[in-house]
Structure formats: structure tokens, C-alpha cells
Amino acid sequence: MSSPPQGKALSANDYAARHDAELDFESVCLQARQEHNLRWLLAHRPARVLEVGCGPVLLSTAARAAGCEFTQWVTVEPATAWAAQATSAADEWPALAVVNDYIEQADAALARLCGAAPWADMVVISGVIHETAAPEALLQAALAPSSWAAWP
């Protein structure tokens, strides 16, 4: 895992530790985001998903349990503990791949996993943008042509 890019107030590991210690209001927000994202996934049924930041509760697991079928789900998560949790889930689901890094620094890993051509039908960035001092850089990295497909 590389160092945080410029503009990050905390390292991902420091953020994860603080987040997990303060799970009162945040847990309510997390549940609401998960339910919204799950409705979106069920409505659009993408085959290939890029998820930027999975946090402590895996949307990929909830979506599979709700009956969504994916050919590929790639999660880019910089916090070591959360990436490890997602990696454990990937042991049971070969379509799930995890990159333990910031999306702004994950180009090479995404290219190795997915190739150079656009590949994702949907990009999920939920509860992440407000946590960075450089949201434009995060969005540009997540929506780079190497990691997403143009909408029809």
C-alpha cells in the first residue's frame, strides 16, 4: 500500500480506526447509503462494477445476497483492515477483486486486473468524496477511461 496522495487529511488506516471507534451516527448513515446503493444496483443490474471505497460493510456481499449477478466487481479500498475484509469475501467469490490503495494511485493495479479498455458498467463512490480535500482528483481517477465504460 502506498502513501496517501496529497490532499488526504488522514491516512486510510487512521481514518478506518477513527471511523470504527465512532460508529453511532455514522452507522445510521452507512445503512442508509447501503440501502440506496442496493436499490440502484437492483434497478440497473450492472455486470461489472468498480467500487471506490468499501468501508466496513461490503455492498458487494449485500448485492449478491439480494440476487444481483456480476461478472466482475473490483473494490479499490485504501484502508488495510477494510481491504482485508473485502479480500476475505473475495476468497469465496472469484468475481470480486480488491486493490488495497487509493483510487488516485490504482491505475496500474486496475490495468492488471481489467486490461486497458473501458470495462465497468457502473462506478460506485458512496460516502467517500466528502472525506477528501481533492474530490476532483478522486472523481477523475475513478472515472478515467481505463476503468469505466461510457454510458450507452
mmCIF file of C-alpha atoms in Angstrom:
data_model
loop_
_atom_site.group_PDB
_atom_site.id
_atom_site.type_symbol
_atom_site.label_atom_id
_atom_site.label_comp_id
_atom_site.label_asym_id
_atom_site.label_seq_id
_atom_site.Cartn_x
_atom_site.Cartn_y
_atom_site.Cartn_z
ATOM 1 C CA MET A 1 0.000 0.000 0.000
ATOM 2 C CA SER A 2 1.422 3.346 -0.976
ATOM 3 C CA SER A 3 1.365 6.592 0.992
ATOM 4 C CA PRO A 4 -1.739 8.785 0.797
ATOM 5 C CA PRO A 5 -1.850 11.215 -2.117
ATOM 6 C CA GLN A 6 -1.545 14.913 -1.409
ATOM 7 C CA GLY A 7 -4.780 16.383 -0.041
ATOM 8 C CA LYS A 8 -5.751 13.497 2.253
ATOM 9 C CA ALA A 9 -6.300 14.746 5.808
ATOM 10 C CA LEU A 10 -5.655 11.320 7.353
ATOM 11 C CA SER A 11 -4.138 8.098 6.137
ATOM 12 C CA ALA A 12 -6.751 5.497 5.259
ATOM 13 C CA ASN A 13 -5.713 3.369 8.234
ATOM 14 C CA ASP A 14 -6.073 6.295 10.660
ATOM 15 C CA TYR A 15 -9.476 7.124 9.166
ATOM 16 C CA ALA A 16 -10.653 3.500 9.465
ATOM 17 C CA ALA A 17 -9.597 3.315 13.128
ATOM 18 C CA ARG A 18 -11.372 6.603 13.947
ATOM 19 C CA HIS A 19 -14.423 5.587 11.947
ATOM 20 C CA ASP A 20 -14.789 2.204 13.629
ATOM 21 C CA ALA A 21 -14.438 3.810 17.077
ATOM 22 C CA GLU A 22 -17.240 6.323 16.364
ATOM 23 C CA LEU A 23 -19.979 4.147 14.873
ATOM 24 C CA ASP A 24 -23.039 5.912 16.226
ATOM 25 C CA PHE A 25 -24.426 8.452 13.732
ATOM 26 C CA GLU A 26 -22.135 7.115 11.029
ATOM 27 C CA SER A 27 -23.659 3.639 11.322
ATOM 28 C CA VAL A 28 -27.095 5.086 10.526
ATOM 29 C CA CYS A 29 -25.679 6.950 7.527
ATOM 30 C CA LEU A 30 -23.833 3.837 6.382
ATOM 31 C CA GLN A 31 -27.009 1.755 6.497
ATOM 32 C CA ALA A 32 -28.934 4.400 4.547
ATOM 33 C CA ARG A 33 -26.207 4.593 1.882
ATOM 34 C CA GLN A 34 -26.090 0.815 1.596
ATOM 35 C CA GLU A 35 -29.857 0.573 1.116
ATOM 36 C CA HIS A 36 -29.803 3.334 -1.515
ATOM 37 C CA ASN A 37 -26.885 1.733 -3.374
ATOM 38 C CA LEU A 38 -28.532 -1.670 -3.252
ATOM 39 C CA ARG A 39 -31.744 -0.265 -4.777
ATOM 40 C CA TRP A 40 -29.649 1.353 -7.528
ATOM 41 C CA LEU A 41 -27.815 -1.910 -8.249
ATOM 42 C CA LEU A 42 -31.052 -3.879 -8.330
ATOM 43 C CA ALA A 43 -32.657 -1.343 -10.689
ATOM 44 C CA HIS A 44 -29.746 -1.204 -13.143
ATOM 45 C CA ARG A 45 -28.204 -4.691 -12.811
ATOM 46 C CA PRO A 46 -24.667 -3.863 -13.990
ATOM 47 C CA ALA A 47 -22.476 -6.824 -14.896
ATOM 48 C CA ARG A 48 -19.177 -5.134 -13.992
ATOM 49 C CA VAL A 49 -18.746 -2.736 -11.074
ATOM 50 C CA LEU A 50 -15.904 -0.547 -9.851
ATOM 51 C CA GLU A 51 -16.395 0.336 -6.187
ATOM 52 C CA VAL A 52 -14.282 3.144 -4.750
ATOM 53 C CA GLY A 53 -14.025 2.552 -1.011
ATOM 54 C CA CYS A 54 -15.948 -0.338 0.521
ATOM 55 C CA GLY A 55 -15.766 0.667 4.172
ATOM 56 C CA PRO A 56 -16.611 -1.789 6.949
ATOM 57 C CA VAL A 57 -19.836 -3.156 5.402
ATOM 58 C CA LEU A 58 -19.495 -4.777 1.994
ATOM 59 C CA LEU A 59 -22.001 -3.613 -0.611
ATOM 60 C CA SER A 60 -20.838 -6.416 -2.906
ATOM 61 C CA THR A 61 -21.958 -9.027 -0.379
ATOM 62 C CA ALA A 62 -25.343 -7.362 0.145
ATOM 63 C CA ALA A 63 -25.895 -7.058 -3.612
ATOM 64 C CA ARG A 64 -25.107 -10.730 -4.216
ATOM 65 C CA ALA A 65 -27.401 -11.737 -1.334
ATOM 66 C CA ALA A 66 -30.183 -9.652 -2.929
ATOM 67 C CA GLY A 67 -29.854 -11.579 -6.179
ATOM 68 C CA CYS A 68 -27.621 -9.345 -8.289
ATOM 69 C CA GLU A 69 -25.296 -11.262 -10.569
ATOM 70 C CA PHE A 70 -21.952 -9.764 -11.518
ATOM 71 C CA THR A 71 -19.235 -10.964 -13.840
ATOM 72 C CA GLN A 72 -16.700 -8.657 -12.173
ATOM 73 C CA TRP A 73 -16.659 -6.441 -9.088
ATOM 74 C CA VAL A 74 -13.466 -4.556 -8.285
ATOM 75 C CA THR A 75 -13.146 -2.725 -4.995
ATOM 76 C CA VAL A 76 -10.404 -0.140 -4.512
ATOM 77 C CA GLU A 77 -10.014 0.411 -0.757
ATOM 78 C CA PRO A 78 -7.034 2.159 0.853
ATOM 79 C CA ALA A 79 -7.719 1.155 4.486
ATOM 80 C CA THR A 80 -5.870 -2.069 5.206
ATOM 81 C CA ALA A 81 -8.497 -3.525 7.574
ATOM 82 C CA TRP A 82 -11.379 -2.898 5.177
ATOM 83 C CA ALA A 83 -9.416 -4.151 2.175
ATOM 84 C CA ALA A 84 -8.576 -7.320 4.142
ATOM 85 C CA GLN A 85 -12.256 -7.837 4.921
ATOM 86 C CA ALA A 86 -13.108 -7.480 1.222
ATOM 87 C CA THR A 87 -10.237 -9.806 0.290
ATOM 88 C CA SER A 88 -11.688 -12.440 2.639
ATOM 89 C CA ALA A 89 -15.002 -12.130 0.807
ATOM 90 C CA ALA A 90 -13.128 -12.489 -2.496
ATOM 91 C CA ASP A 91 -11.824 -15.868 -1.310
ATOM 92 C CA GLU A 92 -15.430 -17.107 -1.561
ATOM 93 C CA TRP A 93 -16.381 -15.162 -4.700
ATOM 94 C CA PRO A 94 -13.916 -15.231 -7.617
ATOM 95 C CA ALA A 95 -15.636 -12.318 -9.432
ATOM 96 C CA LEU A 96 -14.541 -9.969 -6.617
ATOM 97 C CA ALA A 97 -11.082 -8.413 -6.755
ATOM 98 C CA VAL A 98 -9.638 -5.975 -4.237
ATOM 99 C CA VAL A 99 -6.985 -3.305 -4.702
ATOM 100 C CA ASN A 100 -5.587 -2.017 -1.398
ATOM 101 C CA ASP A 101 -4.752 1.519 -2.483
ATOM 102 C CA TYR A 102 -6.247 4.921 -3.161
ATOM 103 C CA ILE A 103 -8.155 5.176 -6.447
ATOM 104 C CA GLU A 104 -5.896 8.080 -7.421
ATOM 105 C CA GLN A 105 -2.951 5.652 -7.361
ATOM 106 C CA ALA A 106 -4.595 2.433 -8.585
ATOM 107 C CA ASP A 107 -4.170 2.759 -12.370
ATOM 108 C CA ALA A 108 -1.532 0.042 -12.707
ATOM 109 C CA ALA A 109 -3.410 -2.416 -10.485
ATOM 110 C CA LEU A 110 -6.679 -1.785 -12.358
ATOM 111 C CA ALA A 111 -4.921 -2.271 -15.694
ATOM 112 C CA ARG A 112 -3.517 -5.618 -14.471
ATOM 113 C CA LEU A 113 -6.949 -6.753 -13.276
ATOM 114 C CA CYS A 114 -9.136 -5.386 -16.039
ATOM 115 C CA GLY A 115 -6.969 -4.516 -19.030
ATOM 116 C CA ALA A 116 -6.608 -1.137 -20.665
ATOM 117 C CA ALA A 117 -10.011 -0.974 -22.341
ATOM 118 C CA PRO A 118 -13.001 0.512 -20.508
ATOM 119 C CA TRP A 119 -14.610 -2.254 -18.521
ATOM 120 C CA ALA A 120 -17.021 -1.125 -15.757
ATOM 121 C CA ASP A 121 -20.756 -0.717 -16.319
ATOM 122 C CA MET A 122 -21.164 1.161 -13.033
ATOM 123 C CA VAL A 123 -18.867 3.063 -10.695
ATOM 124 C CA VAL A 124 -19.953 3.223 -7.044
ATOM 125 C CA ILE A 125 -18.478 6.048 -4.952
ATOM 126 C CA SER A 126 -20.506 6.264 -1.775
ATOM 127 C CA GLY A 127 -19.550 8.124 1.387
ATOM 128 C CA VAL A 128 -16.076 8.881 0.062
ATOM 129 C CA ILE A 129 -15.999 12.218 -1.766
ATOM 130 C CA HIS A 130 -16.586 14.321 1.333
ATOM 131 C CA GLU A 131 -13.595 12.647 3.011
ATOM 132 C CA THR A 132 -11.004 14.052 0.609
ATOM 133 C CA ALA A 133 -9.540 17.509 0.183
ATOM 134 C CA ALA A 134 -9.206 16.862 -3.557
ATOM 135 C CA PRO A 135 -12.576 15.494 -4.737
ATOM 136 C CA GLU A 136 -11.866 16.354 -8.369
ATOM 137 C CA ALA A 137 -8.759 14.146 -8.383
ATOM 138 C CA LEU A 138 -10.699 11.285 -6.816
ATOM 139 C CA LEU A 139 -13.509 11.569 -9.362
ATOM 140 C CA GLN A 140 -11.119 11.875 -12.301
ATOM 141 C CA ALA A 141 -9.279 8.749 -11.183
ATOM 142 C CA ALA A 142 -12.487 6.774 -10.656
ATOM 143 C CA LEU A 143 -13.926 7.847 -13.975
ATOM 144 C CA ALA A 144 -10.719 7.500 -16.002
ATOM 145 C CA PRO A 145 -11.232 5.806 -19.372
ATOM 146 C CA SER A 146 -9.043 2.905 -18.206
ATOM 147 C CA SER A 147 -11.542 1.997 -15.506
ATOM 148 C CA TRP A 148 -15.058 2.699 -16.771
ATOM 149 C CA ALA A 149 -17.225 2.241 -19.823
ATOM 150 C CA ALA A 150 -19.161 5.084 -21.402
ATOM 151 C CA TRP A 151 -22.887 5.011 -20.862
ATOM 152 C CA PRO A 152 -24.807 3.898 -23.967
#
